[in-house]
């Protein structure tokens, strides 16, 4: 019986993915990291599967991540990082003084996966949820500005108190997720694969919950209207596809970008090894971990670019 550790299972597509895993893979133990206690009991009651447990963890605190990881027992053969946020500005910071979006969407996963690395079995599969807004050519109908990459230490600093800055930080953080995945794959031992996953446009996930009341209402109305369009996906379908990417046949080479269940190339900008390595070094420094904390077999692997 394998164990999958999951973040972001409390709502939206993450909740759908967690329930799908519990209903369709009852022998697989699901361990959820969540900010408030009680999610494991809710999932068990909803699915009838008691093979789920939880560790309370606030991803906006490096100390809390370290404490939560210390409470994980046994090996892992799966990791599904779905938790992420979009803020109404870039002024809010984590417990460590890092801009909130970059801190949770990028640095929290860097630290988590470094600390969990000794627990992954061979084989094991790691998925971190990204977004198609990492691609500056993606048409988000003006809702999300294009990413603007910078020195990672600057991205970690609080910035402007505007909605545009907050939404741009979200897109930039999702570009950072792809960079992180590519850099991580080069460091993983044989048999452990990591992927970035794009669920597509999924209305009703609560992603914009930090926005003001009026903006949240607009997002709900617009999201409901757009759900009928081909590029939108319901939370139920998006969750199912995410769960199947976790448990189905090997999607492709480690480092690949999975978009709504299919491996495709990520944006041209996302294949930049210099940026990837700069992000890795900066994240090590910001998270307070050593650069050699993940064992390596010495093999350099190139992120997959299948069409």
PDB file of C-alpha atoms in Angstrom:
ATOM      1  CA  UNK A   1       0.000   0.000   0.000  1.00  0.00           C
ATOM      2  CA  UNK A   2       1.472   3.320  -1.101  1.00  0.00           C
ATOM      3  CA  UNK A   3       1.079   6.733   0.502  1.00  0.00           C
ATOM      4  CA  UNK A   4       0.417   9.982  -1.354  1.00  0.00           C
ATOM      5  CA  UNK A   5       0.956  13.267   0.458  1.00  0.00           C
ATOM      6  CA  UNK A   6      -1.316  16.029  -0.825  1.00  0.00           C
ATOM      7  CA  UNK A   7      -1.659  19.751  -0.241  1.00  0.00           C
ATOM      8  CA  UNK A   8      -4.670  21.840  -1.237  1.00  0.00           C
ATOM      9  CA  UNK A   9      -7.321  19.152  -0.742  1.00  0.00           C
ATOM     10  CA  UNK A  10      -9.870  21.283   1.082  1.00  0.00           C
ATOM     11  CA  UNK A  11     -11.725  22.924  -1.808  1.00  0.00           C
ATOM     12  CA  UNK A  12     -12.169  23.169  -5.568  1.00  0.00           C
ATOM     13  CA  UNK A  13     -10.366  20.816  -7.899  1.00  0.00           C
ATOM     14  CA  UNK A  14      -8.083  19.688  -5.049  1.00  0.00           C
ATOM     15  CA  UNK A  15     -11.065  18.474  -3.050  1.00  0.00           C
ATOM     16  CA  UNK A  16     -12.391  16.679  -6.133  1.00  0.00           C
ATOM     17  CA  UNK A  17      -8.988  15.074  -6.734  1.00  0.00           C
ATOM     18  CA  UNK A  18      -8.700  13.911  -3.124  1.00  0.00           C
ATOM     19  CA  UNK A  19     -12.178  12.360  -3.162  1.00  0.00           C
ATOM     20  CA  UNK A  20     -11.451  10.683  -6.499  1.00  0.00           C
ATOM     21  CA  UNK A  21      -8.259   9.162  -5.087  1.00  0.00           C
ATOM     22  CA  UNK A  22     -10.080   7.845  -2.028  1.00  0.00           C
ATOM     23  CA  UNK A  23     -13.014   6.434  -3.999  1.00  0.00           C
ATOM     24  CA  UNK A  24     -11.069   4.820  -6.817  1.00  0.00           C
ATOM     25  CA  UNK A  25      -7.852   3.810  -5.020  1.00  0.00           C
ATOM     26  CA  UNK A  26      -9.046   2.625  -1.598  1.00  0.00           C
ATOM     27  CA  UNK A  27      -5.801   0.776  -0.854  1.00  0.00           C
ATOM     28  CA  UNK A  28      -3.722   3.922  -1.281  1.00  0.00           C
ATOM     29  CA  UNK A  29      -3.236   5.947   1.882  1.00  0.00           C
ATOM     30  CA  UNK A  30      -3.852   9.667   1.437  1.00  0.00           C
ATOM     31  CA  UNK A  31      -2.034  12.016   3.806  1.00  0.00           C
ATOM     32  CA  UNK A  32      -3.258  15.610   3.592  1.00  0.00           C
ATOM     33  CA  UNK A  33      -1.415  18.719   4.742  1.00  0.00           C
ATOM     34  CA  UNK A  34      -3.978  21.420   5.562  1.00  0.00           C
ATOM     35  CA  UNK A  35      -4.106  24.596   7.629  1.00  0.00           C
ATOM     36  CA  UNK A  36      -6.993  23.583   9.896  1.00  0.00           C
ATOM     37  CA  UNK A  37      -7.729  20.190  11.473  1.00  0.00           C
ATOM     38  CA  UNK A  38     -10.725  18.127  10.421  1.00  0.00           C
ATOM     39  CA  UNK A  39     -10.213  17.699   6.668  1.00  0.00           C
ATOM     40  CA  UNK A  40      -9.280  14.010   6.913  1.00  0.00           C
ATOM     41  CA  UNK A  41     -12.494  13.241   8.788  1.00  0.00           C
ATOM     42  CA  UNK A  42     -14.524  15.180   6.198  1.00  0.00           C
ATOM     43  CA  UNK A  43     -12.930  13.260   3.338  1.00  0.00           C
ATOM     44  CA  UNK A  44     -13.486   9.939   5.085  1.00  0.00           C
ATOM     45  CA  UNK A  45     -17.151  10.740   5.712  1.00  0.00           C
ATOM     46  CA  UNK A  46     -17.688  11.876   2.128  1.00  0.00           C
ATOM     47  CA  UNK A  47     -16.048   8.874   0.490  1.00  0.00           C
ATOM     48  CA  UNK A  48     -16.539   6.113   3.045  1.00  0.00           C
ATOM     49  CA  UNK A  49     -12.794   5.463   2.930  1.00  0.00           C
ATOM     50  CA  UNK A  50     -11.025   5.794   6.280  1.00  0.00           C
ATOM     51  CA  UNK A  51      -7.600   5.361   4.697  1.00  0.00           C
ATOM     52  CA  UNK A  52      -6.844   9.071   5.044  1.00  0.00           C
ATOM     53  CA  UNK A  53      -4.960  11.057   7.668  1.00  0.00           C
ATOM     54  CA  UNK A  54      -3.784  14.618   8.109  1.00  0.00           C
ATOM     55  CA  UNK A  55      -1.008  16.807   9.404  1.00  0.00           C
ATOM     56  CA  UNK A  56      -1.839  20.437  10.118  1.00  0.00           C
ATOM     57  CA  UNK A  57       0.538  22.686   8.176  1.00  0.00           C
ATOM     58  CA  UNK A  58       0.646  26.348   7.215  1.00  0.00           C
ATOM     59  CA  UNK A  59       2.589  26.615   3.953  1.00  0.00           C
ATOM     60  CA  UNK A  60       3.187  30.306   4.678  1.00  0.00           C
ATOM     61  CA  UNK A  61       5.645  29.390   7.437  1.00  0.00           C
ATOM     62  CA  UNK A  62       8.966  27.635   6.901  1.00  0.00           C
ATOM     63  CA  UNK A  63       9.030  26.621  10.565  1.00  0.00           C
ATOM     64  CA  UNK A  64       5.570  25.070  10.320  1.00  0.00           C
ATOM     65  CA  UNK A  65       6.560  23.176   7.159  1.00  0.00           C
ATOM     66  CA  UNK A  66       9.578  21.752   8.963  1.00  0.00           C
ATOM     67  CA  UNK A  67       7.452  20.781  11.976  1.00  0.00           C
ATOM     68  CA  UNK A  68       4.803  19.148   9.763  1.00  0.00           C
ATOM     69  CA  UNK A  69       7.362  17.130   7.792  1.00  0.00           C
ATOM     70  CA  UNK A  70       8.820  15.849  11.053  1.00  0.00           C
ATOM     71  CA  UNK A  71       5.391  14.317  11.782  1.00  0.00           C
ATOM     72  CA  UNK A  72       5.287  12.313   8.547  1.00  0.00           C
ATOM     73  CA  UNK A  73       5.848   8.607   9.151  1.00  0.00           C
ATOM     74  CA  UNK A  74       6.850   5.995   6.616  1.00  0.00           C
ATOM     75  CA  UNK A  75       7.743   6.096   2.917  1.00  0.00           C
ATOM     76  CA  UNK A  76       5.958   8.047   0.197  1.00  0.00           C
ATOM     77  CA  UNK A  77       5.411   7.022  -3.393  1.00  0.00           C
ATOM     78  CA  UNK A  78       3.416  10.092  -4.348  1.00  0.00           C
ATOM     79  CA  UNK A  79       3.231  13.833  -3.752  1.00  0.00           C
ATOM     80  CA  UNK A  80       0.468  16.055  -5.117  1.00  0.00           C
ATOM     81  CA  UNK A  81       1.080  19.748  -4.513  1.00  0.00           C
ATOM     82  CA  UNK A  82      -2.162  21.510  -5.325  1.00  0.00           C
ATOM     83  CA  UNK A  83      -2.220  24.289  -2.711  1.00  0.00           C
ATOM     84  CA  UNK A  84      -1.636  27.723  -4.175  1.00  0.00           C
ATOM     85  CA  UNK A  85      -2.991  31.221  -3.903  1.00  0.00           C
ATOM     86  CA  UNK A  86      -3.553  34.434  -5.792  1.00  0.00           C
ATOM     87  CA  UNK A  87      -3.406  37.595  -3.733  1.00  0.00           C
ATOM     88  CA  UNK A  88      -5.078  40.977  -4.245  1.00  0.00           C
ATOM     89  CA  UNK A  89      -1.675  42.677  -4.065  1.00  0.00           C
ATOM     90  CA  UNK A  90       1.977  41.892  -3.427  1.00  0.00           C
ATOM     91  CA  UNK A  91       2.044  43.570  -0.028  1.00  0.00           C
ATOM     92  CA  UNK A  92       1.181  40.566   2.149  1.00  0.00           C
ATOM     93  CA  UNK A  93       4.078  38.493   3.454  1.00  0.00           C
ATOM     94  CA  UNK A  94       4.577  35.057   4.949  1.00  0.00           C
ATOM     95  CA  UNK A  95       5.729  34.411   8.500  1.00  0.00           C
ATOM     96  CA  UNK A  96       9.266  34.672   7.114  1.00  0.00           C
ATOM     97  CA  UNK A  97       8.745  38.056   5.459  1.00  0.00           C
ATOM     98  CA  UNK A  98       8.504  36.664   1.922  1.00  0.00           C
ATOM     99  CA  UNK A  99       5.905  38.004  -0.552  1.00  0.00           C
ATOM    100  CA  UNK A 100       2.975  35.671   0.007  1.00  0.00           C
ATOM    101  CA  UNK A 101       2.337  34.414  -3.540  1.00  0.00           C
ATOM    102  CA  UNK A 102       5.981  33.571  -4.261  1.00  0.00           C
ATOM    103  CA  UNK A 103       6.427  32.203  -0.752  1.00  0.00           C
ATOM    104  CA  UNK A 104       3.553  29.720  -0.907  1.00  0.00           C
ATOM    105  CA  UNK A 105       3.415  28.864  -4.621  1.00  0.00           C
ATOM    106  CA  UNK A 106       7.159  28.373  -5.092  1.00  0.00           C
ATOM    107  CA  UNK A 107       9.301  28.412  -1.947  1.00  0.00           C
ATOM    108  CA  UNK A 108       6.989  26.251   0.168  1.00  0.00           C
ATOM    109  CA  UNK A 109       7.266  23.466  -2.409  1.00  0.00           C
ATOM    110  CA  UNK A 110      11.004  23.856  -2.679  1.00  0.00           C
ATOM    111  CA  UNK A 111      11.347  23.365   1.067  1.00  0.00           C
ATOM    112  CA  UNK A 112       8.720  20.621   1.305  1.00  0.00           C
ATOM    113  CA  UNK A 113      10.249  18.504  -1.451  1.00  0.00           C
ATOM    114  CA  UNK A 114      13.772  18.947  -0.108  1.00  0.00           C
ATOM    115  CA  UNK A 115      12.705  17.787   3.343  1.00  0.00           C
ATOM    116  CA  UNK A 116      10.574  14.915   2.052  1.00  0.00           C
ATOM    117  CA  UNK A 117      13.151  13.639  -0.427  1.00  0.00           C
ATOM    118  CA  UNK A 118      14.550  10.842   1.791  1.00  0.00           C
ATOM    119  CA  UNK A 119      11.018   9.412   2.104  1.00  0.00           C
ATOM    120  CA  UNK A 120      10.320   8.898  -1.602  1.00  0.00           C
ATOM    121  CA  UNK A 121      10.446   5.305  -2.790  1.00  0.00           C
ATOM    122  CA  UNK A 122      11.514   4.008  -6.189  1.00  0.00           C
ATOM    123  CA  UNK A 123       9.297   4.440  -8.138  1.00  0.00           C
ATOM    124  CA  UNK A 124       7.598   7.619  -6.968  1.00  0.00           C
ATOM    125  CA  UNK A 125       5.693  10.412  -8.692  1.00  0.00           C
ATOM    126  CA  UNK A 126       5.635  14.094  -7.721  1.00  0.00           C
ATOM    127  CA  UNK A 127       3.164  16.563  -9.227  1.00  0.00           C
ATOM    128  CA  UNK A 128       3.084  20.301  -8.545  1.00  0.00           C
ATOM    129  CA  UNK A 129       0.109  22.196  -9.928  1.00  0.00           C
ATOM    130  CA  UNK A 130       1.012  25.073 -12.215  1.00  0.00           C
ATOM    131  CA  UNK A 131      -1.062  27.057 -14.703  1.00  0.00           C
ATOM    132  CA  UNK A 132      -1.177  27.992 -18.361  1.00  0.00           C
ATOM    133  CA  UNK A 133      -0.817  31.633 -17.274  1.00  0.00           C
ATOM    134  CA  UNK A 134       2.918  30.907 -16.880  1.00  0.00           C
ATOM    135  CA  UNK A 135       2.974  31.392 -20.671  1.00  0.00           C
ATOM    136  CA  UNK A 136       3.081  35.076 -21.646  1.00  0.00           C
ATOM    137  CA  UNK A 137       1.332  34.233 -24.934  1.00  0.00           C
ATOM    138  CA  UNK A 138      -1.626  32.639 -23.154  1.00  0.00           C
ATOM    139  CA  UNK A 139      -4.889  34.464 -23.707  1.00  0.00           C
ATOM    140  CA  UNK A 140      -6.400  35.019 -20.271  1.00  0.00           C
ATOM    141  CA  UNK A 141      -8.806  37.661 -21.651  1.00  0.00           C
ATOM    142  CA  UNK A 142      -6.979  40.347 -19.685  1.00  0.00           C
ATOM    143  CA  UNK A 143      -7.769  38.747 -16.321  1.00  0.00           C
ATOM    144  CA  UNK A 144      -4.162  37.762 -15.567  1.00  0.00           C
ATOM    145  CA  UNK A 145      -1.184  39.858 -16.752  1.00  0.00           C
ATOM    146  CA  UNK A 146       1.755  38.068 -18.338  1.00  0.00           C
ATOM    147  CA  UNK A 147       4.483  36.846 -15.978  1.00  0.00           C
ATOM    148  CA  UNK A 148       7.475  39.082 -15.398  1.00  0.00           C
ATOM    149  CA  UNK A 149      10.496  37.104 -14.230  1.00  0.00           C
ATOM    150  CA  UNK A 150      13.178  38.772 -12.124  1.00  0.00           C
ATOM    151  CA  UNK A 151      15.916  37.898  -9.680  1.00  0.00           C
ATOM    152  CA  UNK A 152      14.174  35.397  -7.337  1.00  0.00           C
ATOM    153  CA  UNK A 153      15.274  37.389  -4.308  1.00  0.00           C
ATOM    154  CA  UNK A 154      13.439  40.412  -5.711  1.00  0.00           C
ATOM    155  CA  UNK A 155      10.361  38.285  -6.404  1.00  0.00           C
ATOM    156  CA  UNK A 156      10.460  37.301  -2.729  1.00  0.00           C
ATOM    157  CA  UNK A 157      10.169  40.944  -1.631  1.00  0.00           C
ATOM    158  CA  UNK A 158       6.771  42.589  -0.981  1.00  0.00           C
ATOM    159  CA  UNK A 159       5.734  45.043  -3.663  1.00  0.00           C
ATOM    160  CA  UNK A 160       2.772  47.059  -4.895  1.00  0.00           C
ATOM    161  CA  UNK A 161      -0.629  47.304  -3.292  1.00  0.00           C
ATOM    162  CA  UNK A 162      -2.570  46.764  -6.528  1.00  0.00           C
ATOM    163  CA  UNK A 163      -4.673  43.968  -7.967  1.00  0.00           C
ATOM    164  CA  UNK A 164      -2.649  43.967 -11.177  1.00  0.00           C
ATOM    165  CA  UNK A 165       0.554  43.362  -9.196  1.00  0.00           C
ATOM    166  CA  UNK A 166      -1.109  40.527  -7.296  1.00  0.00           C
ATOM    167  CA  UNK A 167      -2.343  38.799 -10.440  1.00  0.00           C
ATOM    168  CA  UNK A 168       1.004  39.251 -12.192  1.00  0.00           C
ATOM    169  CA  UNK A 169       2.757  37.737  -9.175  1.00  0.00           C
ATOM    170  CA  UNK A 170       0.477  34.713  -9.539  1.00  0.00           C
ATOM    171  CA  UNK A 171       1.415  34.224 -13.207  1.00  0.00           C
ATOM    172  CA  UNK A 172       5.101  34.728 -12.380  1.00  0.00           C
ATOM    173  CA  UNK A 173       4.930  32.205  -9.545  1.00  0.00           C
ATOM    174  CA  UNK A 174       3.509  29.613 -11.933  1.00  0.00           C
ATOM    175  CA  UNK A 175       6.457  30.188 -14.267  1.00  0.00           C
ATOM    176  CA  UNK A 176       8.578  29.620 -11.178  1.00  0.00           C
ATOM    177  CA  UNK A 177       6.832  26.295 -10.597  1.00  0.00           C
ATOM    178  CA  UNK A 178       7.937  25.068 -14.039  1.00  0.00           C
ATOM    179  CA  UNK A 179      11.494  26.249 -13.377  1.00  0.00           C
ATOM    180  CA  UNK A 180      11.467  24.505 -10.012  1.00  0.00           C
ATOM    181  CA  UNK A 181      10.220  21.246 -11.544  1.00  0.00           C
ATOM    182  CA  UNK A 182      12.935  21.276 -14.224  1.00  0.00           C
ATOM    183  CA  UNK A 183      15.677  21.976 -11.674  1.00  0.00           C
ATOM    184  CA  UNK A 184      14.343  19.331  -9.302  1.00  0.00           C
ATOM    185  CA  UNK A 185      14.203  16.638 -11.982  1.00  0.00           C
ATOM    186  CA  UNK A 186      17.927  17.085 -12.624  1.00  0.00           C
ATOM    187  CA  UNK A 187      18.558  16.304  -8.966  1.00  0.00           C
ATOM    188  CA  UNK A 188      16.222  13.357  -8.437  1.00  0.00           C
ATOM    189  CA  UNK A 189      17.440   9.769  -8.209  1.00  0.00           C
ATOM    190  CA  UNK A 190      16.412   7.287 -10.869  1.00  0.00           C
ATOM    191  CA  UNK A 191      12.810   6.171 -10.517  1.00  0.00           C
ATOM    192  CA  UNK A 192      11.478   9.409  -9.024  1.00  0.00           C
ATOM    193  CA  UNK A 193       9.701  11.715 -11.488  1.00  0.00           C
ATOM    194  CA  UNK A 194       8.368  15.222 -11.013  1.00  0.00           C
ATOM    195  CA  UNK A 195       5.847  17.009 -13.232  1.00  0.00           C
ATOM    196  CA  UNK A 196       4.168  20.392 -13.420  1.00  0.00           C
ATOM    197  CA  UNK A 197       0.429  20.137 -14.050  1.00  0.00           C
ATOM    198  CA  UNK A 198      -1.867  22.669 -15.705  1.00  0.00           C
ATOM    199  CA  UNK A 199      -5.541  22.081 -14.876  1.00  0.00           C
ATOM    200  CA  UNK A 200      -6.636  24.806 -17.304  1.00  0.00           C
ATOM    201  CA  UNK A 201      -9.212  27.452 -16.480  1.00  0.00           C
ATOM    202  CA  UNK A 202     -11.287  26.069 -13.606  1.00  0.00           C
ATOM    203  CA  UNK A 203     -14.000  28.413 -12.275  1.00  0.00           C
ATOM    204  CA  UNK A 204     -15.262  27.890  -8.757  1.00  0.00           C
ATOM    205  CA  UNK A 205     -11.988  26.966  -7.057  1.00  0.00           C
ATOM    206  CA  UNK A 206     -11.892  29.905  -4.633  1.00  0.00           C
ATOM    207  CA  UNK A 207      -8.561  31.060  -6.053  1.00  0.00           C
ATOM    208  CA  UNK A 208      -9.610  34.732  -5.913  1.00  0.00           C
ATOM    209  CA  UNK A 209     -10.799  34.574  -2.297  1.00  0.00           C
ATOM    210  CA  UNK A 210      -8.287  37.247  -1.222  1.00  0.00           C
ATOM    211  CA  UNK A 211      -9.942  39.795  -3.529  1.00  0.00           C
ATOM    212  CA  UNK A 212     -12.513  42.308  -2.313  1.00  0.00           C
ATOM    213  CA  UNK A 213     -16.201  41.357  -2.202  1.00  0.00           C
ATOM    214  CA  UNK A 214     -17.060  43.070  -5.490  1.00  0.00           C
ATOM    215  CA  UNK A 215     -14.183  41.410  -7.366  1.00  0.00           C
ATOM    216  CA  UNK A 216     -15.090  38.000  -5.958  1.00  0.00           C
ATOM    217  CA  UNK A 217     -18.662  38.478  -7.173  1.00  0.00           C
ATOM    218  CA  UNK A 218     -17.419  39.451 -10.640  1.00  0.00           C
ATOM    219  CA  UNK A 219     -15.147  36.396 -10.789  1.00  0.00           C
ATOM    220  CA  UNK A 220     -18.059  34.141  -9.815  1.00  0.00           C
ATOM    221  CA  UNK A 221     -20.344  35.558 -12.496  1.00  0.00           C
ATOM    222  CA  UNK A 222     -17.678  35.590 -15.205  1.00  0.00           C
ATOM    223  CA  UNK A 223     -16.466  32.131 -14.228  1.00  0.00           C
ATOM    224  CA  UNK A 224     -19.938  30.649 -14.400  1.00  0.00           C
ATOM    225  CA  UNK A 225     -20.476  32.156 -17.852  1.00  0.00           C
ATOM    226  CA  UNK A 226     -17.103  30.957 -19.143  1.00  0.00           C
ATOM    227  CA  UNK A 227     -17.621  27.401 -17.911  1.00  0.00           C
ATOM    228  CA  UNK A 228     -19.636  26.721 -21.071  1.00  0.00           C
ATOM    229  CA  UNK A 229     -16.630  27.547 -23.293  1.00  0.00           C
ATOM    230  CA  UNK A 230     -14.225  24.858 -24.584  1.00  0.00           C
ATOM    231  CA  UNK A 231     -11.172  26.104 -22.682  1.00  0.00           C
ATOM    232  CA  UNK A 232     -12.903  25.941 -19.275  1.00  0.00           C
ATOM    233  CA  UNK A 233     -13.044  22.825 -17.100  1.00  0.00           C
ATOM    234  CA  UNK A 234     -15.350  22.062 -14.183  1.00  0.00           C
ATOM    235  CA  UNK A 235     -13.744  21.409 -10.780  1.00  0.00           C
ATOM    236  CA  UNK A 236     -15.022  17.813 -10.904  1.00  0.00           C
ATOM    237  CA  UNK A 237     -13.395  17.066 -14.273  1.00  0.00           C
ATOM    238  CA  UNK A 238     -10.216  18.955 -13.416  1.00  0.00           C
ATOM    239  CA  UNK A 239      -9.925  17.047 -10.138  1.00  0.00           C
ATOM    240  CA  UNK A 240     -10.455  13.716 -11.852  1.00  0.00           C
ATOM    241  CA  UNK A 241      -7.780  14.449 -14.458  1.00  0.00           C
ATOM    242  CA  UNK A 242      -5.355  15.564 -11.754  1.00  0.00           C
ATOM    243  CA  UNK A 243      -5.951  12.385  -9.735  1.00  0.00           C
ATOM    244  CA  UNK A 244      -5.499  10.250 -12.841  1.00  0.00           C
ATOM    245  CA  UNK A 245      -2.189  11.988 -13.607  1.00  0.00           C
ATOM    246  CA  UNK A 246      -1.116  10.930 -10.125  1.00  0.00           C
ATOM    247  CA  UNK A 247      -2.199   7.293 -10.352  1.00  0.00           C
ATOM    248  CA  UNK A 248      -2.329   6.381 -14.042  1.00  0.00           C
ATOM    249  CA  UNK A 249       0.447   5.150 -16.345  1.00  0.00           C
ATOM    250  CA  UNK A 250       3.664   7.153 -16.303  1.00  0.00           C
ATOM    251  CA  UNK A 251       2.681  10.369 -18.120  1.00  0.00           C
ATOM    252  CA  UNK A 252       6.046  10.921 -19.784  1.00  0.00           C
ATOM    253  CA  UNK A 253       9.638  11.764 -18.976  1.00  0.00           C
ATOM    254  CA  UNK A 254      10.248  13.371 -15.623  1.00  0.00           C
ATOM    255  CA  UNK A 255      10.199  17.154 -15.839  1.00  0.00           C
ATOM    256  CA  UNK A 256       7.327  17.165 -18.328  1.00  0.00           C
ATOM    257  CA  UNK A 257       4.471  19.646 -18.362  1.00  0.00           C
ATOM    258  CA  UNK A 258       1.041  18.003 -18.231  1.00  0.00           C
ATOM    259  CA  UNK A 259      -1.864  20.101 -19.457  1.00  0.00           C
ATOM    260  CA  UNK A 260      -5.324  18.739 -18.678  1.00  0.00           C
ATOM    261  CA  UNK A 261      -4.065  15.175 -18.742  1.00  0.00           C
ATOM    262  CA  UNK A 262      -1.758  15.403 -21.779  1.00  0.00           C
ATOM    263  CA  UNK A 263       1.978  16.041 -21.937  1.00  0.00           C
ATOM    264  CA  UNK A 264       2.715  19.125 -24.045  1.00  0.00           C
ATOM    265  CA  UNK A 265       5.604  21.613 -24.172  1.00  0.00           C
ATOM    266  CA  UNK A 266       5.439  24.401 -21.628  1.00  0.00           C
ATOM    267  CA  UNK A 267       6.156  27.954 -22.802  1.00  0.00           C
ATOM    268  CA  UNK A 268       9.421  28.694 -24.629  1.00  0.00           C
ATOM    269  CA  UNK A 269      10.389  31.011 -21.757  1.00  0.00           C
ATOM    270  CA  UNK A 270      10.057  28.132 -19.280  1.00  0.00           C
ATOM    271  CA  UNK A 271      13.072  26.284 -20.751  1.00  0.00           C
ATOM    272  CA  UNK A 272      15.863  28.388 -19.307  1.00  0.00           C
ATOM    273  CA  UNK A 273      18.379  26.397 -17.300  1.00  0.00           C
ATOM    274  CA  UNK A 274      20.176  29.519 -16.093  1.00  0.00           C
ATOM    275  CA  UNK A 275      16.976  30.852 -14.522  1.00  0.00           C
ATOM    276  CA  UNK A 276      16.155  27.414 -13.135  1.00  0.00           C
ATOM    277  CA  UNK A 277      19.488  27.126 -11.375  1.00  0.00           C
ATOM    278  CA  UNK A 278      19.348  30.723 -10.121  1.00  0.00           C
ATOM    279  CA  UNK A 279      15.932  30.002  -8.651  1.00  0.00           C
ATOM    280  CA  UNK A 280      17.181  26.803  -7.025  1.00  0.00           C
ATOM    281  CA  UNK A 281      20.152  28.557  -5.410  1.00  0.00           C
ATOM    282  CA  UNK A 282      18.045  31.491  -4.222  1.00  0.00           C
ATOM    283  CA  UNK A 283      15.343  29.182  -2.874  1.00  0.00           C
ATOM    284  CA  UNK A 284      17.956  27.205  -0.942  1.00  0.00           C
ATOM    285  CA  UNK A 285      19.153  30.437   0.612  1.00  0.00           C
ATOM    286  CA  UNK A 286      15.699  31.858   1.350  1.00  0.00           C
ATOM    287  CA  UNK A 287      14.462  28.560   2.833  1.00  0.00           C
ATOM    288  CA  UNK A 288      17.616  28.032   4.870  1.00  0.00           C
ATOM    289  CA  UNK A 289      18.611  24.676   3.379  1.00  0.00           C
ATOM    290  CA  UNK A 290      21.885  23.429   1.964  1.00  0.00           C
ATOM    291  CA  UNK A 291      22.275  23.025  -1.774  1.00  0.00           C
ATOM    292  CA  UNK A 292      23.235  19.351  -1.462  1.00  0.00           C
ATOM    293  CA  UNK A 293      20.222  18.279   0.626  1.00  0.00           C
ATOM    294  CA  UNK A 294      18.745  16.223  -2.234  1.00  0.00           C
ATOM    295  CA  UNK A 295      20.813  13.166  -3.140  1.00  0.00           C
ATOM    296  CA  UNK A 296      21.832  13.019  -6.775  1.00  0.00           C
ATOM    297  CA  UNK A 297      23.036  10.133  -8.930  1.00  0.00           C
ATOM    298  CA  UNK A 298      25.144  12.579 -10.899  1.00  0.00           C
ATOM    299  CA  UNK A 299      23.058  12.275 -14.044  1.00  0.00           C
ATOM    300  CA  UNK A 300      21.882  15.480 -15.712  1.00  0.00           C
ATOM    301  CA  UNK A 301      18.455  15.116 -17.296  1.00  0.00           C
ATOM    302  CA  UNK A 302      16.847  17.491 -19.772  1.00  0.00           C
ATOM    303  CA  UNK A 303      13.186  18.476 -19.274  1.00  0.00           C
ATOM    304  CA  UNK A 304      10.969  16.702 -21.806  1.00  0.00           C
ATOM    305  CA  UNK A 305       9.550  18.732 -24.702  1.00  0.00           C
ATOM    306  CA  UNK A 306       7.193  16.296 -26.398  1.00  0.00           C
ATOM    307  CA  UNK A 307       4.690  17.832 -28.788  1.00  0.00           C
TER     308      UNK A 307
END
